[in-house]
Coordinates of C-alpha atoms in Angstrom, one line a residue:
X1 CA -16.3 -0.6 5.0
X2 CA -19.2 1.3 3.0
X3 CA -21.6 2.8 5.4
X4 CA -23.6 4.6 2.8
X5 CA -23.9 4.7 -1.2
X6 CA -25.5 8.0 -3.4
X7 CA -26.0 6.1 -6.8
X8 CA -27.4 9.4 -8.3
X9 CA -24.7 11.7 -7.2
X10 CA -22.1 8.6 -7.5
X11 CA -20.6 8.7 -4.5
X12 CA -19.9 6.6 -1.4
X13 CA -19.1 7.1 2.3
X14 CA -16.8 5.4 4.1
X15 CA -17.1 5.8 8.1
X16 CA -15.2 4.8 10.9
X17 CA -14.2 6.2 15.0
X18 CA -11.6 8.9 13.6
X19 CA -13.8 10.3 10.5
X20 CA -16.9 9.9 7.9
X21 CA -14.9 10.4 4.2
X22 CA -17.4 10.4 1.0
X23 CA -15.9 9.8 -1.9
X24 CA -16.9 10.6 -5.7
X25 CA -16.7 8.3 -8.6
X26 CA -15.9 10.0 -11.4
X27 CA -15.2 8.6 -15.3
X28 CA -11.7 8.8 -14.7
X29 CA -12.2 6.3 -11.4
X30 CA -11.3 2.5 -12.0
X31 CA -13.2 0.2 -10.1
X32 CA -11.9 -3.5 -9.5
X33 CA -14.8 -6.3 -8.0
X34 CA -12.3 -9.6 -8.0
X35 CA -10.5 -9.7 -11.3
X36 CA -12.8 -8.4 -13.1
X37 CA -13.8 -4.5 -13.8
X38 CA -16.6 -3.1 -12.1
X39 CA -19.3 -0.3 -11.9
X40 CA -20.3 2.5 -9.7
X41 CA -23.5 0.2 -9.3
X42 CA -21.1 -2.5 -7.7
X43 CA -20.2 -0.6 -4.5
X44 CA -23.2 -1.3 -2.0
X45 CA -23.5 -0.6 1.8
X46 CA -21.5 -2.6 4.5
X47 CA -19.0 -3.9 1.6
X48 CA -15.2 -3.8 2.2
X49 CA -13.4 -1.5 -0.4
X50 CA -10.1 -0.5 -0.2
X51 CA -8.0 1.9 -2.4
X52 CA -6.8 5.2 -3.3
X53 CA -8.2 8.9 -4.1
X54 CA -7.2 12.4 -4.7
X55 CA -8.1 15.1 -2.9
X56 CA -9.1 18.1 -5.2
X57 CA -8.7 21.9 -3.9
X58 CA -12.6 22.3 -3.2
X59 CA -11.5 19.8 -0.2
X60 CA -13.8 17.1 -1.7
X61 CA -12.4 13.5 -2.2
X62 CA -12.3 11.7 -5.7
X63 CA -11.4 8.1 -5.7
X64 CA -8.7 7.2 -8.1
X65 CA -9.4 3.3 -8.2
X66 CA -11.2 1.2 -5.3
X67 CA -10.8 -2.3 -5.1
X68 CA -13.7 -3.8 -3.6
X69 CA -14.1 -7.4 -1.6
X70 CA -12.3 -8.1 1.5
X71 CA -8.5 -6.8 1.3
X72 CA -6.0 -9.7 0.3
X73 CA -4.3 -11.3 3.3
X74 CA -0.3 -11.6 2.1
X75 CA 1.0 -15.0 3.1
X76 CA 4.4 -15.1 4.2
X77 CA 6.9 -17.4 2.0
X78 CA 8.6 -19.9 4.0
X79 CA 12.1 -19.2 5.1
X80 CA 14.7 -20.7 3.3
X81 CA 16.3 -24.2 4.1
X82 CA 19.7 -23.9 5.4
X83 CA 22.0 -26.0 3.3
X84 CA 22.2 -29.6 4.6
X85 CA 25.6 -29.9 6.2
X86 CA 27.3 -33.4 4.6
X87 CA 27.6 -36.0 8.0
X88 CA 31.5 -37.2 8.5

């Protein structure tokens, strides 16, 4: 979840119990809202993002794409029938 956006300096903070992580957009960063491609001006406070980023050898964090929305819940297929066994 977003707890904080910098439009100007394009980054975004993500917080939680174990750590605060701010990550920068940068031209090479793709950014997904739904299907459709999306903008630095798309991420906005309290949204759910998810993702992944490098992290560059001046320690700071650069997001490599971020998927925002709420992440996609997998449904489980349905097990296979057994084969019906033929009644004697």
């Amino acid at each position: 979840m977003v707890s904080a956006v910098d439009q100007k300096n394009k980054t975004f903070t993500i917080s939680s119990k174990e750590a605060t992580r701010v990550f920068k957009v940068t031209d090479k960063t793709s950014i997904m809202k739904g299907a459709a491609a999306g903008t630095m001006k798309d991420i906005a406070d309290n949204e759910e993002v998810s993702g992944a980023y490098w992290k560059n050898s001046d320690g700071t964090l650069e997001a490599k794409f971020v998927k925002l929305g709420p992440m996609e819940k997998k449904t489980a297929s349905p097990a296979p029938k057994a084969p019906a066994t033929p009644k004697s």
